[in-house]
Structures are given as C-alpha cells and as structure tokens.
Amino acid sequence: MTTPAIKTRGPNHRWLVLGFVAIAQLMVVLDATIVNIALPDAQHALGFANTDRQWIVTAYALAFGSLLLLGGRLSDMFGRKYTFIGGAAGFAIASAVGGASTSFGMLVTARAAQGVFGAVLAPAALSTLVSTFRDPKDRGKAFGIFGSVAAGGSAVGLVLGGILTEYLSWRWSLYVNLAFAALAIYGAVRYFDNERPAVRPKLDVVGTLLASGGLFGIVFGFSHASTGGWGSTVTVISLAAGALLLAGFVIAESRVAHPLLPLRIITDRTRGGAYTAVGVAGTAIFGVFLFLTYFLQQEKGFSPVRSGLAFLPMTAAIMISANISTVVTLPKFGPRVHIVTGMVFGGVAMLYLSRLSLSSGYVADILPALLLMGFGFGMVFAPAINTATAGVARADSGVASALVNTMQQVGGSVGTALLSTIAASATTGYVSAHHVTTALGGEVAATHGYTVAFDVAAGLFALGAVLAGTMLPSRAAFLGKIRETDAANASLTVRSATDDASSDDIAAHAVHSGV
C-alpha cells in the first residue's frame, strides 16, 4: 500500500506531466546517438586516438545499462518525483562538465556520469507515467506518445547532433541537455506528485551488486567484441562473468525479503514476452542507425545534417504507428498481433536494405525501408511498453519500468557489437576474396559488409516474431488473465480516497483492451 500523495496537479495537468516525462525520456534516449555524429570533431579538438573513440559511447552505455535496475528501485523507495528531479539535475551537471571537457579523460568521466544519472531518471519517468494515467483511453494515448519518443529518440539525436555540430560546436551536443533538464525539473517541481511506500523497503545490496556487475559484464563484453573480437580474452571473461553474476542474481532474488527485482515481474508470461520484444527490437534499431549512417556519410557523401534528416521519415512513421496502435487497434487485436506484425515489418525492411549498392538512391532504395521500419517499430515499442507495465503493483512500478529501459539498452549494446563484428568480418572476407586494392573497391567491400549485417538483422526480427508469437498470449487469453488478476487484487487491495489501488491499473488495462 502506498501513502496518500499530496495532490498538486489538477485533472488536466496529467497531460503536462506526460509532456515533461517525454522531455526527460527524449534526453536520455537521444544521448545514446547525439554524440556519435559529434565524435570526429570532439576527437580533433581533444586529440585522442581512434582506438579511444568508442569509449565516449561505451562509457554512457555501460553506466546506464548496468545501473538501471538500481535506479528503478530507488524510485520505488524514495518516491518518483524527487528521484526524477535528482536524476535530471545530475544529468544536466554531467552534460555541462562533458561540454566543457579539456581532455579525453574528462569527457569519458562525464559520459559515464550521464549514464549513472540517466539510470536514475529513466525509470522514474516511466513509472510516473504508469501511476499518472489509469483511465484506459488516456493510458493508450499517453503510451502511444511515450512509445514514439522511446523508439524515435535515437533518430532525433542523429538530426540534432548533426545540426549542432555543423552549425555550432560538438560541445553543444552535450550543452543542449541543460535546456531539456531545466524543463523537466520545472515540470516535476510544479506538477508531479511524490508517491512512495508507507514502509520503505530495505535496499537489496547483494542483488544490486550482482545485477549491476552482471549487466556491466554483458554490456562491456559485447562492446569490447566489436573492436577486440569474440575470441579476445577480455571479451570471453567479461561475457562469462556477466552471465554467472546474473545467474547468481536470479538465485539471490528468490531468497531475499526485499528483492531488487521481484521475480514475479519477469516470470509473468505476458510481461516477459513484452520485455523480450523490446530487447530484440532494440538490438536491430541501433544497428540500423549505425550502418545506414556509415553508408550515407561514407559511401554516399551525405553531410551530418543531411544524413540526420534522412531518418526523419522513419521518426514520423514511428509516431503515427505508435499512437494508432495503442489508441485504436490494440484494444481490438491485443499485443501479440501488433508486436508480431511489427517484427515482420522490421524484417522485411531489413531485407530491402540488404539490396543496397553504391548506385542505390535514397528515394527508391532507402526511404521505403525506413517508412516500413518506422511503422514496425511503432507497432512493437508502444504496445510492448504498455503491456510490460500494465497491472504492476505501484511498489514495483519503478523497477518494472527500469527493466524496459534495461532491455532496450542491453539489446542496443548487443546489437551494435554483434552486427559490427559481422559487418567487419564480411568486409574483410570480401576484400580477401576479390583482391581489392582500390578505394572504389574498398567502398564496395564496406557496402557488402553493411548488407550482410542487414540480413542478420532481418533474422533477428524473424526470431523476435517467433518469440513474441510464442510468449504473448492470444487476445482472449490475455483478457481472461487480466480479469483473474483484477479479481485477485480487488480482494486484497484497500482503497483510499486519495490513492487508487494497484488493481485499478489492471482493471483499466482490461477495459482498454476491450473488456
């Protein structure tokens, strides 16, 4: 049971809450890509080597991915409002330090600090949304918008990073977060309620160490594989240690009174299927941005701004698809149909991109795939996020929300490393087989590597479709389970005049799904 919250927002302020939550989520998501385009300029200004460049990206991913579960539990323990404000403020300070960096070490440290505070901010943002929107119709609209930001934020980062780098300075790709954070903090102070358990649970220290260490090992291992290779001692040890620590984490969580991640959250078949969908889609989407950006800039000669703008149609398609999916069609067909269809769309789009060559044009050979991919991502992310957080008790909403971001982040790290390694191997093989000695031949070889990576990404989408179709229940079964859960919780939940019980979330989802 949660303590009654002091109401500071009126009945219509929930849409303002959504706006400020979306700003915070956009800041966190786009920071995974906004610095990518600025990297060459930052490298020239600070004078670090090509081999060090990856750490500007990896430092953020490592801290963010490994600490998300802890950030989600902090939100549950201390209240979403103050955790949100603390995360946004810390993110802003780290961004300011990064923008003012005078050395490689200073920039890497700042990026790691961004990841730490992003891990605090992201779960607080999503769990605020979960607790704010309980009306079924409004919930659908809210998650449609949030899903658009979650899926399209990376593309926005490419556009914004290109514009800021080309017309101002690479430092503004970090300074811009000060404006985002200021808006988010203002909104939280003015409109958010602080809800927290009446009895604050103890922090699961052992679980925190095991989960953070395990996720760090997995993310670091896959990141190192993209440059050091899969057979590298560091890669093998990191991945093995990460897997062992996560196995120990699962065992530990089944034996403690106040687990960092209650296993009931992930053992639920519906929720587990939704988390899997987010992870698989995250694996593919980061690969798209990476290889298409390389192809457009290095093989087609696009400027940073032009290559960023090339992704805008996909972002628009995501926004349209995400909102239609959650508001109009999800109540009629349920999450399984949406997520499987979205995976199929993504796979077809990847196969279309696997036809690229040096003579390919944007309008005929890239734009159709981006549009199809955008509609597919919208059908996956928004319904999956909605499904993964529906029916979760308020005491668990922070860590359940954190798991959504964890799956997307870890999926992105795995996808980037896996597809980068595959593309590099394919390129090397092509050069060797065709005895490439010219610059033009090198471009052909690189393009061949990209197309092989797109073929593999298509296979990942096919796997995602199979897993989603297997794990997610049918519409009828899904609604039946929601009714059972609602009835069970209704008999155990005490309502107060100012604080609806967690069963309302389940009942609302049932109505939203067409009951």
Short mmCIF file of N, CA and C in Angstrom, two decimals, residues 337-399:
data_model
loop_
_atom_site.label_atom_id
_atom_site.label_comp_id
_atom_site.label_asym_id
_atom_site.label_seq_id
_atom_site.Cartn_x
_atom_site.Cartn_y
_atom_site.Cartn_z
N VAL A 337 -0.72 -9.71 -31.77
CA VAL A 337 -0.86 -9.40 -33.20
C VAL A 337 -0.01 -8.19 -33.57
N HIS A 338 -0.04 -7.17 -32.73
CA HIS A 338 0.72 -5.95 -33.02
C HIS A 338 2.22 -6.20 -33.05
N ILE A 339 2.72 -6.84 -32.02
CA ILE A 339 4.17 -7.00 -31.89
C ILE A 339 4.71 -7.95 -32.96
N VAL A 340 4.00 -9.04 -33.24
CA VAL A 340 4.44 -9.95 -34.30
C VAL A 340 4.43 -9.25 -35.65
N THR A 341 3.37 -8.49 -35.93
CA THR A 341 3.29 -7.77 -37.20
C THR A 341 4.41 -6.74 -37.32
N GLY A 342 4.68 -6.03 -36.22
CA GLY A 342 5.76 -5.06 -36.24
C GLY A 342 7.11 -5.69 -36.50
N MET A 343 7.35 -6.87 -35.91
CA MET A 343 8.60 -7.59 -36.16
C MET A 343 8.71 -8.00 -37.63
N VAL A 344 7.61 -8.44 -38.20
CA VAL A 344 7.62 -8.83 -39.62
C VAL A 344 7.93 -7.62 -40.49
N PHE A 345 7.31 -6.49 -40.21
CA PHE A 345 7.61 -5.27 -40.95
C PHE A 345 9.09 -4.93 -40.87
N GLY A 346 9.65 -5.01 -39.66
CA GLY A 346 11.07 -4.70 -39.48
C GLY A 346 11.95 -5.65 -40.27
N GLY A 347 11.61 -6.94 -40.27
CA GLY A 347 12.40 -7.91 -41.02
C GLY A 347 12.36 -7.67 -42.52
N VAL A 348 11.18 -7.36 -43.05
CA VAL A 348 11.05 -7.07 -44.48
C VAL A 348 11.86 -5.83 -44.84
N ALA A 349 11.82 -4.81 -43.99
CA ALA A 349 12.58 -3.59 -44.24
C ALA A 349 14.07 -3.86 -44.27
N MET A 350 14.55 -4.71 -43.38
CA MET A 350 15.97 -5.06 -43.37
C MET A 350 16.37 -5.81 -44.64
N LEU A 351 15.52 -6.72 -45.09
CA LEU A 351 15.80 -7.44 -46.33
C LEU A 351 15.85 -6.47 -47.51
N TYR A 352 15.01 -5.47 -47.48
CA TYR A 352 15.02 -4.45 -48.54
C TYR A 352 16.35 -3.69 -48.54
N LEU A 353 16.84 -3.35 -47.35
CA LEU A 353 18.12 -2.64 -47.24
C LEU A 353 19.30 -3.52 -47.64
N SER A 354 19.14 -4.83 -47.53
CA SER A 354 20.24 -5.73 -47.89
C SER A 354 20.53 -5.72 -49.38
N ARG A 355 19.71 -5.03 -50.17
CA ARG A 355 19.92 -4.90 -51.61
C ARG A 355 20.78 -3.69 -51.96
N LEU A 356 21.22 -2.92 -50.97
CA LEU A 356 21.94 -1.67 -51.24
C LEU A 356 23.24 -1.92 -52.00
N SER A 357 23.56 -0.95 -52.85
CA SER A 357 24.83 -0.94 -53.56
C SER A 357 25.27 0.51 -53.70
N LEU A 358 26.46 0.74 -54.25
CA LEU A 358 26.95 2.10 -54.40
C LEU A 358 26.07 2.94 -55.32
N SER A 359 25.34 2.31 -56.19
CA SER A 359 24.46 3.04 -57.12
C SER A 359 23.07 3.29 -56.54
N SER A 360 22.80 2.79 -55.36
CA SER A 360 21.48 2.95 -54.75
C SER A 360 21.18 4.41 -54.46
N GLY A 361 19.92 4.79 -54.62
CA GLY A 361 19.48 6.14 -54.32
C GLY A 361 18.63 6.17 -53.06
N TYR A 362 18.52 7.33 -52.46
CA TYR A 362 17.78 7.44 -51.20
C TYR A 362 16.29 7.17 -51.38
N VAL A 363 15.66 7.83 -52.37
CA VAL A 363 14.21 7.76 -52.52
C VAL A 363 13.75 6.34 -52.87
N ALA A 364 14.44 5.69 -53.78
CA ALA A 364 13.99 4.38 -54.25
C ALA A 364 14.47 3.23 -53.38
N ASP A 365 15.66 3.35 -52.80
CA ASP A 365 16.29 2.20 -52.16
C ASP A 365 16.40 2.27 -50.64
N ILE A 366 16.19 3.45 -50.05
CA ILE A 366 16.32 3.59 -48.60
C ILE A 366 15.03 4.05 -47.96
N LEU A 367 14.38 5.06 -48.54
CA LEU A 367 13.16 5.63 -47.95
C LEU A 367 12.06 4.60 -47.72
N PRO A 368 11.73 3.72 -48.69
CA PRO A 368 10.67 2.74 -48.42
C PRO A 368 10.96 1.86 -47.21
N ALA A 369 12.24 1.47 -47.05
CA ALA A 369 12.61 0.63 -45.91
C ALA A 369 12.48 1.40 -44.60
N LEU A 370 12.86 2.68 -44.60
CA LEU A 370 12.75 3.50 -43.39
C LEU A 370 11.29 3.66 -42.97
N LEU A 371 10.41 3.87 -43.93
CA LEU A 371 8.99 4.03 -43.61
C LEU A 371 8.41 2.73 -43.05
N LEU A 372 8.72 1.62 -43.72
CA LEU A 372 8.21 0.33 -43.25
C LEU A 372 8.76 0.00 -41.87
N MET A 373 10.04 0.31 -41.67
CA MET A 373 10.66 0.07 -40.38
C MET A 373 10.04 0.94 -39.30
N GLY A 374 9.75 2.19 -39.64
CA GLY A 374 9.13 3.09 -38.68
C GLY A 374 7.77 2.59 -38.22
N PHE A 375 6.95 2.15 -39.16
CA PHE A 375 5.66 1.59 -38.80
C PHE A 375 5.82 0.33 -37.95
N GLY A 376 6.83 -0.48 -38.28
CA GLY A 376 7.07 -1.69 -37.50
C GLY A 376 7.51 -1.39 -36.08
N PHE A 377 8.47 -0.46 -35.92
CA PHE A 377 8.94 -0.11 -34.59
C PHE A 377 7.82 0.46 -33.74
N GLY A 378 6.96 1.29 -34.33
CA GLY A 378 5.83 1.84 -33.59
C GLY A 378 4.89 0.76 -33.09
N MET A 379 4.71 -0.30 -33.90
CA MET A 379 3.83 -1.39 -33.51
C MET A 379 4.45 -2.30 -32.46
N VAL A 380 5.78 -2.23 -32.32
CA VAL A 380 6.46 -3.06 -31.32
C VAL A 380 6.61 -2.31 -30.01
N PHE A 381 7.24 -1.13 -30.06
CA PHE A 381 7.65 -0.45 -28.83
C PHE A 381 6.47 0.03 -27.98
N ALA A 382 5.54 0.75 -28.57
CA ALA A 382 4.45 1.31 -27.76
C ALA A 382 3.59 0.22 -27.12
N PRO A 383 3.09 -0.78 -27.87
CA PRO A 383 2.32 -1.84 -27.22
C PRO A 383 3.14 -2.66 -26.23
N ALA A 384 4.45 -2.87 -26.52
CA ALA A 384 5.27 -3.66 -25.61
C ALA A 384 5.49 -2.93 -24.29
N ILE A 385 5.77 -1.62 -24.34
CA ILE A 385 5.95 -0.85 -23.12
C ILE A 385 4.65 -0.81 -22.31
N ASN A 386 3.53 -0.63 -23.01
CA ASN A 386 2.23 -0.62 -22.35
C ASN A 386 1.97 -1.96 -21.66
N THR A 387 2.21 -3.05 -22.38
CA THR A 387 1.97 -4.38 -21.85
C THR A 387 2.91 -4.72 -20.70
N ALA A 388 4.17 -4.30 -20.80
CA ALA A 388 5.17 -4.64 -19.78
C ALA A 388 4.89 -3.95 -18.45
N THR A 389 4.20 -2.82 -18.48
CA THR A 389 3.97 -2.07 -17.24
C THR A 389 2.53 -2.11 -16.75
N ALA A 390 1.64 -2.74 -17.50
CA ALA A 390 0.24 -2.81 -17.10
C ALA A 390 0.06 -3.84 -15.98
N GLY A 391 -0.72 -3.49 -14.98
CA GLY A 391 -1.02 -4.43 -13.92
C GLY A 391 0.07 -4.61 -12.89
N VAL A 392 1.11 -3.80 -12.95
CA VAL A 392 2.19 -3.90 -11.97
C VAL A 392 1.80 -3.14 -10.71
N ALA A 393 2.03 -3.74 -9.56
CA ALA A 393 1.75 -3.05 -8.30
C ALA A 393 2.60 -1.79 -8.21
N ARG A 394 2.05 -0.75 -7.60
CA ARG A 394 2.77 0.51 -7.56
C ARG A 394 4.12 0.39 -6.87
N ALA A 395 4.23 -0.48 -5.90
CA ALA A 395 5.50 -0.66 -5.21
C ALA A 395 6.59 -1.23 -6.13
N ASP A 396 6.15 -1.84 -7.24
CA ASP A 396 7.11 -2.43 -8.18
C ASP A 396 7.20 -1.65 -9.49
N SER A 397 6.46 -0.56 -9.64
CA SER A 397 6.39 0.09 -10.94
C SER A 397 7.73 0.69 -11.36
N GLY A 398 8.53 1.14 -10.39
CA GLY A 398 9.83 1.72 -10.75
C GLY A 398 10.76 0.69 -11.34
N VAL A 399 10.91 -0.46 -10.70
CA VAL A 399 11.83 -1.48 -11.20
C VAL A 399 11.27 -2.15 -12.46
#
